[in-house]
Coordinates of N, CA, C and O in Angstrom, one line a residue:
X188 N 77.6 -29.2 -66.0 CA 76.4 -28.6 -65.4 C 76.3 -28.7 -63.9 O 76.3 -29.9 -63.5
X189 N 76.3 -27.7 -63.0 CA 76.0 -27.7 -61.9 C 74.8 -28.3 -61.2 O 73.6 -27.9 -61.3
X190 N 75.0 -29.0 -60.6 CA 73.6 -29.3 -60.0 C 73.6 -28.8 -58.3 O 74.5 -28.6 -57.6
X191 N 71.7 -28.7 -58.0 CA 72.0 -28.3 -56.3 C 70.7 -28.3 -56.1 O 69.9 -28.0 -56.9
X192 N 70.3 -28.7 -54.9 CA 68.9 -29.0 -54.0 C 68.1 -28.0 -54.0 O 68.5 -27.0 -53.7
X193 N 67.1 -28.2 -54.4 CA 65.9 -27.0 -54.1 C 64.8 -27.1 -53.1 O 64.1 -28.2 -53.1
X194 N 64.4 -26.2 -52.1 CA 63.7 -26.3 -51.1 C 62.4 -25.0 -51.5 O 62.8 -23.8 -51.6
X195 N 60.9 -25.2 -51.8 CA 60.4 -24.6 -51.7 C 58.7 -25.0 -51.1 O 58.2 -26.1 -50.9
X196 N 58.1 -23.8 -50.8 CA 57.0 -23.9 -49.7 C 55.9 -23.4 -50.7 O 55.8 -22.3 -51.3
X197 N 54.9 -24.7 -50.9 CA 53.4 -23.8 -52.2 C 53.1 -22.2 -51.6 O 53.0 -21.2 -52.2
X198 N 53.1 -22.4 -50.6 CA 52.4 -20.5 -50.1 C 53.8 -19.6 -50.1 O 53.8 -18.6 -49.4
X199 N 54.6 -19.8 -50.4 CA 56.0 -19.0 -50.9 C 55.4 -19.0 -52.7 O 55.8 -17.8 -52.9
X200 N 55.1 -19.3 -53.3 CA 55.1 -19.0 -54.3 C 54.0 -18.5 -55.6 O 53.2 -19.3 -55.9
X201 N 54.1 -17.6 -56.2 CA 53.0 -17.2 -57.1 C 51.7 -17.9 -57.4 O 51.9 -18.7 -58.3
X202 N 50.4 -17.7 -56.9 CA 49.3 -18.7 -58.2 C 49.1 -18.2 -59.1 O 48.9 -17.0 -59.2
X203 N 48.8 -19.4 -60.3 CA 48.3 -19.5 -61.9 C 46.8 -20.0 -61.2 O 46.6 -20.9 -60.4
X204 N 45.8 -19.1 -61.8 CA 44.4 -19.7 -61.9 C 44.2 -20.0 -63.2 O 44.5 -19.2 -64.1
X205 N 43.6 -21.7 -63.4 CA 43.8 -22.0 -64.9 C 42.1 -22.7 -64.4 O 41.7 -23.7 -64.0
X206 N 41.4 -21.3 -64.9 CA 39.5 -21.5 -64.8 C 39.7 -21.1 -63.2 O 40.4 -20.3 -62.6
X207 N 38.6 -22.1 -62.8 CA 38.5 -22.7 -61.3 C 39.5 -23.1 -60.4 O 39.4 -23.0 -59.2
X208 N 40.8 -23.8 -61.1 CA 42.1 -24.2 -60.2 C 43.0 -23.3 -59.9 O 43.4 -22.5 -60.8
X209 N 43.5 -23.5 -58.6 CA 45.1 -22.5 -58.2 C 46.3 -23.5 -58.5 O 46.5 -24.5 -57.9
X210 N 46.8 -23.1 -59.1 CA 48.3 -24.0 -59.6 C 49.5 -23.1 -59.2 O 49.6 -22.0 -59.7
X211 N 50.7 -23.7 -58.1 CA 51.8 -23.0 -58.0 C 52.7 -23.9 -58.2 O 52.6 -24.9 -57.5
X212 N 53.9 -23.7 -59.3 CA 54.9 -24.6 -59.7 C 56.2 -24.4 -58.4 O 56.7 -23.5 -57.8
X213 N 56.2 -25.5 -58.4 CA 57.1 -25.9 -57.0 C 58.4 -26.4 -57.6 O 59.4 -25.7 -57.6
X214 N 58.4 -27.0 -57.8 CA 60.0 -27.0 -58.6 C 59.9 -27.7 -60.1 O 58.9 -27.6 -60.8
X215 N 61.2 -28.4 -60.7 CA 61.4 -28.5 -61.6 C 63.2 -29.5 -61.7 O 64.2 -29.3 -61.0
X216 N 63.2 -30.5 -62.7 CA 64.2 -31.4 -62.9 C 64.6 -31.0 -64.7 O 64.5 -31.7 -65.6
X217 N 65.1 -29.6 -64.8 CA 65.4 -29.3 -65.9 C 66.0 -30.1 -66.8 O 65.6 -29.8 -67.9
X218 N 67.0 -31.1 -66.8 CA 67.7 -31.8 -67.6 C 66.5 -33.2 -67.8 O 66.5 -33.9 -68.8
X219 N 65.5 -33.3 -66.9 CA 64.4 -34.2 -67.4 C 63.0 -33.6 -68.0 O 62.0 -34.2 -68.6
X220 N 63.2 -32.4 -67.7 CA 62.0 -31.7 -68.4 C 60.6 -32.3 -67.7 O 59.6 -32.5 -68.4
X221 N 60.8 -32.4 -66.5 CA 59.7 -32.5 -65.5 C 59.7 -31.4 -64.2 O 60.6 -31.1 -63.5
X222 N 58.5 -30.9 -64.1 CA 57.7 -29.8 -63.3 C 57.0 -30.8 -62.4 O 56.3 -31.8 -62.5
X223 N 57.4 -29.7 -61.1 CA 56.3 -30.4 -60.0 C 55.4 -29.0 -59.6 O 56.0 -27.9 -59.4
X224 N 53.7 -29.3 -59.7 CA 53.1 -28.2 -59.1 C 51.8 -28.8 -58.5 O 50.9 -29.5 -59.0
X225 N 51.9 -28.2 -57.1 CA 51.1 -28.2 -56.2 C 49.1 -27.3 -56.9 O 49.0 -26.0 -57.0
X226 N 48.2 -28.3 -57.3 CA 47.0 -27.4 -57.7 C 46.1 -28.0 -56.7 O 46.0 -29.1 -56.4
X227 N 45.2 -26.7 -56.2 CA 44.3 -26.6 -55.4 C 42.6 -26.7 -55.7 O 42.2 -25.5 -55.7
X228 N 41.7 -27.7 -56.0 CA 40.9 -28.0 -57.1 C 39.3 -27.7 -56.0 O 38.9 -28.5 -55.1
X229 N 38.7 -26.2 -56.3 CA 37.6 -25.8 -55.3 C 36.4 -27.1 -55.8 O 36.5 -27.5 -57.0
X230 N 35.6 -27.5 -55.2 CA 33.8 -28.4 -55.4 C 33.7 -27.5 -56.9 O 33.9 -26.4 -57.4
X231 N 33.3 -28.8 -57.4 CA 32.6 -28.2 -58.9 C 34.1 -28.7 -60.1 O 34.0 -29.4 -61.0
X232 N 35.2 -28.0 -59.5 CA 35.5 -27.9 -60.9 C 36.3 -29.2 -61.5 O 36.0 -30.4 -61.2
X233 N 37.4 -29.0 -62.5 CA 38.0 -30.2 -62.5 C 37.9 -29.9 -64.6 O 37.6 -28.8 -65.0
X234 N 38.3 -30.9 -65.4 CA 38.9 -30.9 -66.7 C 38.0 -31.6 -67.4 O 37.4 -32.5 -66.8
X235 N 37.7 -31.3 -68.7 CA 36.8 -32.5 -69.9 C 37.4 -33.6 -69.9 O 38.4 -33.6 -69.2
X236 N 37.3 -34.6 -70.6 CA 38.6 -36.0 -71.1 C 39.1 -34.9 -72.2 O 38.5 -34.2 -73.0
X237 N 40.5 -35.4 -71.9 CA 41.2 -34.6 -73.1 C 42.6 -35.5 -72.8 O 42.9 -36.2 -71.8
X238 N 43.3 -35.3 -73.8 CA 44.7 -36.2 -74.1 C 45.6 -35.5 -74.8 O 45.3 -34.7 -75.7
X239 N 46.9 -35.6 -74.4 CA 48.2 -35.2 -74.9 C 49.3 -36.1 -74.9 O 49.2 -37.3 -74.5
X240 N 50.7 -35.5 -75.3 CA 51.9 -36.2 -75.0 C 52.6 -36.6 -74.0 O 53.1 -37.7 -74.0
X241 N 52.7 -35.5 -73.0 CA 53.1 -35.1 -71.5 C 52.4 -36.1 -70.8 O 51.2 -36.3 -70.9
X242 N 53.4 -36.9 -70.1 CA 53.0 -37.7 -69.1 C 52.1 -36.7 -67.7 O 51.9 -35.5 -67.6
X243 N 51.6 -37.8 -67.0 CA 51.4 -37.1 -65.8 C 51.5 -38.0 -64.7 O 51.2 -39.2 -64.7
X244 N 51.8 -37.3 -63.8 CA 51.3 -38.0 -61.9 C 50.8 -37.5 -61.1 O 51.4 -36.8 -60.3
X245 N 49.5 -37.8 -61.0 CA 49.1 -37.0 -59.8 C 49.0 -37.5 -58.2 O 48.6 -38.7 -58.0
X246 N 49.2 -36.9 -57.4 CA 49.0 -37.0 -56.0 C 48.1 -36.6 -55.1 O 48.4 -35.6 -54.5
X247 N 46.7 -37.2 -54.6 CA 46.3 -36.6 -53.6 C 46.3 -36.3 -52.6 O 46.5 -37.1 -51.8
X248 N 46.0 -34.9 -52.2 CA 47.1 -34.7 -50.6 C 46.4 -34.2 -50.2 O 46.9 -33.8 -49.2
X249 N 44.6 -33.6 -50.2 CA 43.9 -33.2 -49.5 C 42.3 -33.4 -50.1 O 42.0 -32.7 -51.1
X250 N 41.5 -34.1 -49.8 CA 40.0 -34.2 -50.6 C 40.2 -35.2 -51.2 O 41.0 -36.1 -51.0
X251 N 38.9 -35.1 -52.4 CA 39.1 -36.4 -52.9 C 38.5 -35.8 -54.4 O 37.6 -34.9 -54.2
X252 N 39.0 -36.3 -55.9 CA 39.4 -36.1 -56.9 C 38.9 -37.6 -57.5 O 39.3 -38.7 -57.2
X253 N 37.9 -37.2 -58.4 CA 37.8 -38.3 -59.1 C 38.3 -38.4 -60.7 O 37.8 -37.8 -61.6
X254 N 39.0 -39.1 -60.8 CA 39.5 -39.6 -62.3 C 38.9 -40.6 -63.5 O 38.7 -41.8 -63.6
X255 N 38.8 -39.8 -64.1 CA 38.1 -40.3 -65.6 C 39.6 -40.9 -66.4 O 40.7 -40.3 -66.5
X256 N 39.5 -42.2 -66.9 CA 40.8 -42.9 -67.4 C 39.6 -43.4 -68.9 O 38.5 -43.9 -68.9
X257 N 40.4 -43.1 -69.6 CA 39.3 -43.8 -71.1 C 40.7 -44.5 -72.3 O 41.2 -44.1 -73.4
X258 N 40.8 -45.4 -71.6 CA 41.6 -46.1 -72.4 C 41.1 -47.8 -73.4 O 41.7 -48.5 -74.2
X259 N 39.7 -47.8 -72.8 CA 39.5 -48.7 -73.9 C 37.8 -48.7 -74.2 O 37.0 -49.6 -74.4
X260 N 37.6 -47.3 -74.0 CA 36.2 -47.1 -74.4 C 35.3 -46.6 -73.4 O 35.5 -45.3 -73.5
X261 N 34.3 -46.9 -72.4 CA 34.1 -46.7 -71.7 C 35.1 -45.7 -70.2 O 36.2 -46.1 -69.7
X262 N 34.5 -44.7 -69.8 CA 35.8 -44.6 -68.3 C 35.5 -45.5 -67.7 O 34.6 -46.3 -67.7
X263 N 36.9 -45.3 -67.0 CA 37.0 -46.2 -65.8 C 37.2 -44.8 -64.5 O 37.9 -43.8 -64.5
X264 N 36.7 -45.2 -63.9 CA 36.6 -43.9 -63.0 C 37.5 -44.4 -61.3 O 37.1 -45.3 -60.6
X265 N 38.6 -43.8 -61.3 CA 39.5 -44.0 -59.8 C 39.1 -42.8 -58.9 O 39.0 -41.6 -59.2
X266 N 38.7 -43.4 -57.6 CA 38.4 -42.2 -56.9 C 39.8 -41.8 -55.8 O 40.1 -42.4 -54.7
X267 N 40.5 -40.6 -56.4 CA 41.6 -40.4 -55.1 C 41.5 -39.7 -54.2 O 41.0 -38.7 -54.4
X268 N 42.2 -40.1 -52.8 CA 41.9 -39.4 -51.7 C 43.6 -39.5 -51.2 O 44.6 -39.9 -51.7
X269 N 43.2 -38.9 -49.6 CA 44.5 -38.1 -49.8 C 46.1 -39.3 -49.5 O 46.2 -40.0 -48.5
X270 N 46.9 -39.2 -50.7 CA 47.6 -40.7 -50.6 C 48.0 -41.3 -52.0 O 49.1 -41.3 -52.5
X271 N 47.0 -41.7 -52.4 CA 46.1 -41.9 -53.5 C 47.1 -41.3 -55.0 O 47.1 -40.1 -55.4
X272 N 48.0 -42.5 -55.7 CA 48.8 -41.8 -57.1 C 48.3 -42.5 -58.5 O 48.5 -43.7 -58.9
X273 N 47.8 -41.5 -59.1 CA 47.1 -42.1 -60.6 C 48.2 -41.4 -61.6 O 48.5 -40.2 -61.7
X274 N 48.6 -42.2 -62.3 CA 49.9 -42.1 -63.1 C 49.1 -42.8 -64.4 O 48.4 -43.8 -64.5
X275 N 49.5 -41.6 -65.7 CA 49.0 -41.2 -66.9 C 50.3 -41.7 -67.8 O 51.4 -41.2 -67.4
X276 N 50.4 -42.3 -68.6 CA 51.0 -42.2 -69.6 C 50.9 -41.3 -71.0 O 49.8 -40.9 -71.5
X277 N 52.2 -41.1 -71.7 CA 51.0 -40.0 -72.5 C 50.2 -40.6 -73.6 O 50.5 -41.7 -74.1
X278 N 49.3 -39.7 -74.1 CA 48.6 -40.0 -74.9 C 47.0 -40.7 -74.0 O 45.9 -40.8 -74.6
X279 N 47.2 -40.8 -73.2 CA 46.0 -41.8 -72.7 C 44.9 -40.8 -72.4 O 45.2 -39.7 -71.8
X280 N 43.9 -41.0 -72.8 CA 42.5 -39.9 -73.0 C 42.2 -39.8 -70.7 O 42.3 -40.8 -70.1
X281 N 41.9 -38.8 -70.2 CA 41.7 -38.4 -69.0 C 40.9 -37.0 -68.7 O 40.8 -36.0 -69.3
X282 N 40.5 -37.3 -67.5 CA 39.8 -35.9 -67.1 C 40.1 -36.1 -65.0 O 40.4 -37.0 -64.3
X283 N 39.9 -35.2 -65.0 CA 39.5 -35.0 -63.3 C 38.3 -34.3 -62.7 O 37.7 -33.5 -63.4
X284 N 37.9 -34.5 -61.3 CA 36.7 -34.1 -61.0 C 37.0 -33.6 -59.8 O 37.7 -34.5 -59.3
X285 N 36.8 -32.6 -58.8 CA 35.8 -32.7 -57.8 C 34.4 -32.7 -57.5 O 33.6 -31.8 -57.7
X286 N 34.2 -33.8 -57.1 CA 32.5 -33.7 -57.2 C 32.0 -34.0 -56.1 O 30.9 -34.6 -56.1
X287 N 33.0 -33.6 -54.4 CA 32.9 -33.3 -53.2 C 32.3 -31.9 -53.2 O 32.2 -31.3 -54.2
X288 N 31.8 -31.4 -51.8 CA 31.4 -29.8 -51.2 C 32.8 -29.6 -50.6 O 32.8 -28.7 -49.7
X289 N 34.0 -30.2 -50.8 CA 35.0 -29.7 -50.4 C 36.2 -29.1 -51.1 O 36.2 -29.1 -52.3
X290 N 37.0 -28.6 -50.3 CA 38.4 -28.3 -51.8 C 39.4 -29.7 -52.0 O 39.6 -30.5 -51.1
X291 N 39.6 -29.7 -52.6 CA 40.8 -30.7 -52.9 C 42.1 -30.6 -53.1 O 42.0 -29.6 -53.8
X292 N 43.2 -30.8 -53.0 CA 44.7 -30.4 -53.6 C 45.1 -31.6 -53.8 O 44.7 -32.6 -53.0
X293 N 46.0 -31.8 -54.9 CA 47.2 -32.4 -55.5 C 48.3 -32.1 -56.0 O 48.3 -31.0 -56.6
X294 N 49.2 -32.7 -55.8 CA 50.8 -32.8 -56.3 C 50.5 -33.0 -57.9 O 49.3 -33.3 -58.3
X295 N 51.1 -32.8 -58.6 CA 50.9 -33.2 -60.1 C 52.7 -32.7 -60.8 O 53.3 -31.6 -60.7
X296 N 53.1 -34.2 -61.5 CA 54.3 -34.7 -61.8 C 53.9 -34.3 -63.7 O 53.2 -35.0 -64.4
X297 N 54.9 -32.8 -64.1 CA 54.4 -32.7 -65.8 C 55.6 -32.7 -66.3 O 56.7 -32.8 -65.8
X298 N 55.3 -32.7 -67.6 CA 56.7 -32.6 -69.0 C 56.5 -31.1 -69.3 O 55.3 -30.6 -69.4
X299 N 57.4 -30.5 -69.5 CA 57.3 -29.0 -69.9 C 56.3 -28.6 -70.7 O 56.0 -27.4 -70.7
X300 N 55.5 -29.3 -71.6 CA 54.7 -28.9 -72.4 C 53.1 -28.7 -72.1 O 52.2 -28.3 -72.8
X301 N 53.1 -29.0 -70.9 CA 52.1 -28.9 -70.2 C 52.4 -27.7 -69.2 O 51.6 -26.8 -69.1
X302 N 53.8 -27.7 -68.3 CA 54.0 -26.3 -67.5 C 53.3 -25.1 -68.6 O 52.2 -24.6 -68.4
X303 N 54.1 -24.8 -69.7 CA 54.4 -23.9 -71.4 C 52.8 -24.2 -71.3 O 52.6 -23.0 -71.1
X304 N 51.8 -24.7 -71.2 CA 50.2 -24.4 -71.3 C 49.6 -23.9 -70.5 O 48.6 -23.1 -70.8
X305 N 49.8 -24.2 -69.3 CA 49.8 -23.5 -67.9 C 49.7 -22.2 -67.7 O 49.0 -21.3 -67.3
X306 N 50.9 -22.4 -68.1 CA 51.7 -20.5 -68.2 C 50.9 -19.5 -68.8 O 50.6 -18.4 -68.5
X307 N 50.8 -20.2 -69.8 CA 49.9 -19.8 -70.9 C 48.1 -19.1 -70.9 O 47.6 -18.1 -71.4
X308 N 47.7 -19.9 -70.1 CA 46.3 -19.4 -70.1 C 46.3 -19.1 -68.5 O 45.5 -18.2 -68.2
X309 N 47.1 -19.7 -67.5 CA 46.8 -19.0 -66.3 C 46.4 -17.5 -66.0 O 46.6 -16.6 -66.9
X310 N 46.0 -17.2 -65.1 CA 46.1 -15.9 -64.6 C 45.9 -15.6 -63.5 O 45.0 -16.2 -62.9
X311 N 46.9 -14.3 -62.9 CA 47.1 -14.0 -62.1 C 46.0 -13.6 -60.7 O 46.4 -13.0 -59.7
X312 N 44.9 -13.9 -61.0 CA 43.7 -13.3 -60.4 C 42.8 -14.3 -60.1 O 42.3 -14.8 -61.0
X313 N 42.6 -14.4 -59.5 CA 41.0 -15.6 -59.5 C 40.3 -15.2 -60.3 O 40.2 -14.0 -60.6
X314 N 39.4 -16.3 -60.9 CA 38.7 -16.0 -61.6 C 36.9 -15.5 -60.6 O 36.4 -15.8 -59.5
X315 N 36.5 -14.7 -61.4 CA 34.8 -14.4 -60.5 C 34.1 -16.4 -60.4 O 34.3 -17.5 -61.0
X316 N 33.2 -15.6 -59.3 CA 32.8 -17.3 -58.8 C 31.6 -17.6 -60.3 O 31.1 -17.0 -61.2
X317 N 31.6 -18.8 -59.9 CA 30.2 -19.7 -61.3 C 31.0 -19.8 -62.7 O 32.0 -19.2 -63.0
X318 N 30.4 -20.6 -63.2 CA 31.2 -21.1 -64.3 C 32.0 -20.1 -65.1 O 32.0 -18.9 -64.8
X319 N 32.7 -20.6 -66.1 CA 33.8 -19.8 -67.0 C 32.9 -19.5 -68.2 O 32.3 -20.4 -68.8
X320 N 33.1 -18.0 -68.5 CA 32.9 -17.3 -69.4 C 32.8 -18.0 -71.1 O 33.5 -18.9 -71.3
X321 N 31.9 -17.5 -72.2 CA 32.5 -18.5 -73.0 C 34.1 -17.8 -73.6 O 34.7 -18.6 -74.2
X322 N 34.5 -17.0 -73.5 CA 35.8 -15.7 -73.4 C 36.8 -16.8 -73.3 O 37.6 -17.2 -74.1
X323 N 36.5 -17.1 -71.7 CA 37.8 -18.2 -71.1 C 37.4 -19.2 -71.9 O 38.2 -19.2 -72.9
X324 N 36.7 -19.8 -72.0 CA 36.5 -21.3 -72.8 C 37.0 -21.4 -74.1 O 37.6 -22.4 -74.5
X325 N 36.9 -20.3 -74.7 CA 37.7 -20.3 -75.9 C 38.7 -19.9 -76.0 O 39.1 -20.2 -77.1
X326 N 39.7 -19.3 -75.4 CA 40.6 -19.0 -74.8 C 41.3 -20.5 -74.5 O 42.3 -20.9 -75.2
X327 N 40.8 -21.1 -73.5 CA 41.5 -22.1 -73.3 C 41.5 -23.1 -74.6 O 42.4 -23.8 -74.9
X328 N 40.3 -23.0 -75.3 CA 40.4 -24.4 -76.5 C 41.6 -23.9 -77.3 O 42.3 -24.8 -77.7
X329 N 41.8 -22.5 -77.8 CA 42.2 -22.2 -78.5 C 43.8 -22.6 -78.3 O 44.5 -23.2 -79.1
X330 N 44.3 -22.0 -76.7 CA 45.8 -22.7 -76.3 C 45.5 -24.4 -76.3 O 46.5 -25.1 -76.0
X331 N 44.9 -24.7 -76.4 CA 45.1 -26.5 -76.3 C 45.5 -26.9 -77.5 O 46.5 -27.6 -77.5
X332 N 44.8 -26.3 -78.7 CA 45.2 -27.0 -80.1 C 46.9 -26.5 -80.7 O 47.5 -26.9 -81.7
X333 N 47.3 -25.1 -79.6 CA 48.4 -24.5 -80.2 C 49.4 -25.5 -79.2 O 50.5 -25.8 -79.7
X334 N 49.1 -26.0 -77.6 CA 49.8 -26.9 -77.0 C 49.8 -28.6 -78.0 O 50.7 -29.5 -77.8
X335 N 49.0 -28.6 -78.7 CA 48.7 -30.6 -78.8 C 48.0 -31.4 -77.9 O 48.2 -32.6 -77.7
X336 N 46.9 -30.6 -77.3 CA 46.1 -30.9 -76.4 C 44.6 -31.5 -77.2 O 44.0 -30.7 -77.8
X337 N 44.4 -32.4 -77.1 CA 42.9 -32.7 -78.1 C 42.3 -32.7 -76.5 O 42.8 -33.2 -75.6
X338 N 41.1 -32.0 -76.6 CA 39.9 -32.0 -76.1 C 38.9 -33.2 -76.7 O 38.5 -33.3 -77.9
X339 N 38.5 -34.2 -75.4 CA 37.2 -35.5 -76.1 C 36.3 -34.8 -75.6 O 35.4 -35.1 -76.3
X340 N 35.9 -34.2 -74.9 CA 34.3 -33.8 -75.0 C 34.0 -33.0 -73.4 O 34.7 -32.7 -72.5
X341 N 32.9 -33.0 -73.5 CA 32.7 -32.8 -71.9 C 32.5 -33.8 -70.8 O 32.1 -34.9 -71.1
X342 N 32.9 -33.5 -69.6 CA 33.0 -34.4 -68.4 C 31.8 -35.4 -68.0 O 30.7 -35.0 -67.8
X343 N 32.2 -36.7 -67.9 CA 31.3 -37.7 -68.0 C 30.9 -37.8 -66.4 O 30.1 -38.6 -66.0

């Protein structure tokens, strides 16, 4: 198998809007089945607790992102700013937040099975501003259960 360096720039490359976030996949370690994608997270939005297989890492590189970790009942909530690496093992119940008046971005470190969900419900358009449709919402629950994604509830 050949191998060889990859050099790419987030504004060189396509966005996935998945709801409220811009996600552009930046590269990829194919023989590890890890994706790197740069997501851009506007005030307001962010994920329920929800849990899968797919490891994660995330990196904050601009704003600040607060993390919901529910690993033994209660969250524990990490607030990241820009620097700042919260590393998920899988299975471990999580959510994210912006709950700044600012935008936020992070690096985020996936297993293909989370890229393959991405893909999936992204789209190519922004979404209209204020919350998501119930259309999208079902939409997205519906690719979660076909990914292995359990949804815990709404955002604490």
């Amino acid at each position: 198998m050949k191998t060889t360096a990859s050099h790419v720039r987030a504004d060189e490359t396509d966005p996935l809007w998945v709801l409220g976030d811009q996600l552009r996949f930046l590269g990829s370690v194919a023989d590890r089945d890890l994706h790197v994608i740069d997501v851009r997270v506007p005030p307001g939005s962010g994920t329920p607790p929800h849990r899968h297989k797919s490891i994660e890492i995330f990196q904050v590189t601009e704003g600040e992102i607060t993390f919901g970790v529910f690993d033994d009942g209660l969250p524990r909530m990490i607030v990241g700013r820009p620097g700042s690496v919260v590393t998920l093992p899988a299975n471990l119940g999580h959510n994210y937040q912006n709950n700044s008046s600012a935008p936020a971005s992070m690096t985020v470190v996936v297993e293909g099975q989370m890229r393959e969900f991405f893909e999936e419900v992204g789209t190519h358009s922004a979404p209209p501003p204020g919350p998501p449709s119930a259309d999208a919402i079902g939409r997205i629950l519906a690719a979660c259960q076909r990914h292995g994604i359990e949804v815990m509830g709404p955002p604490q």
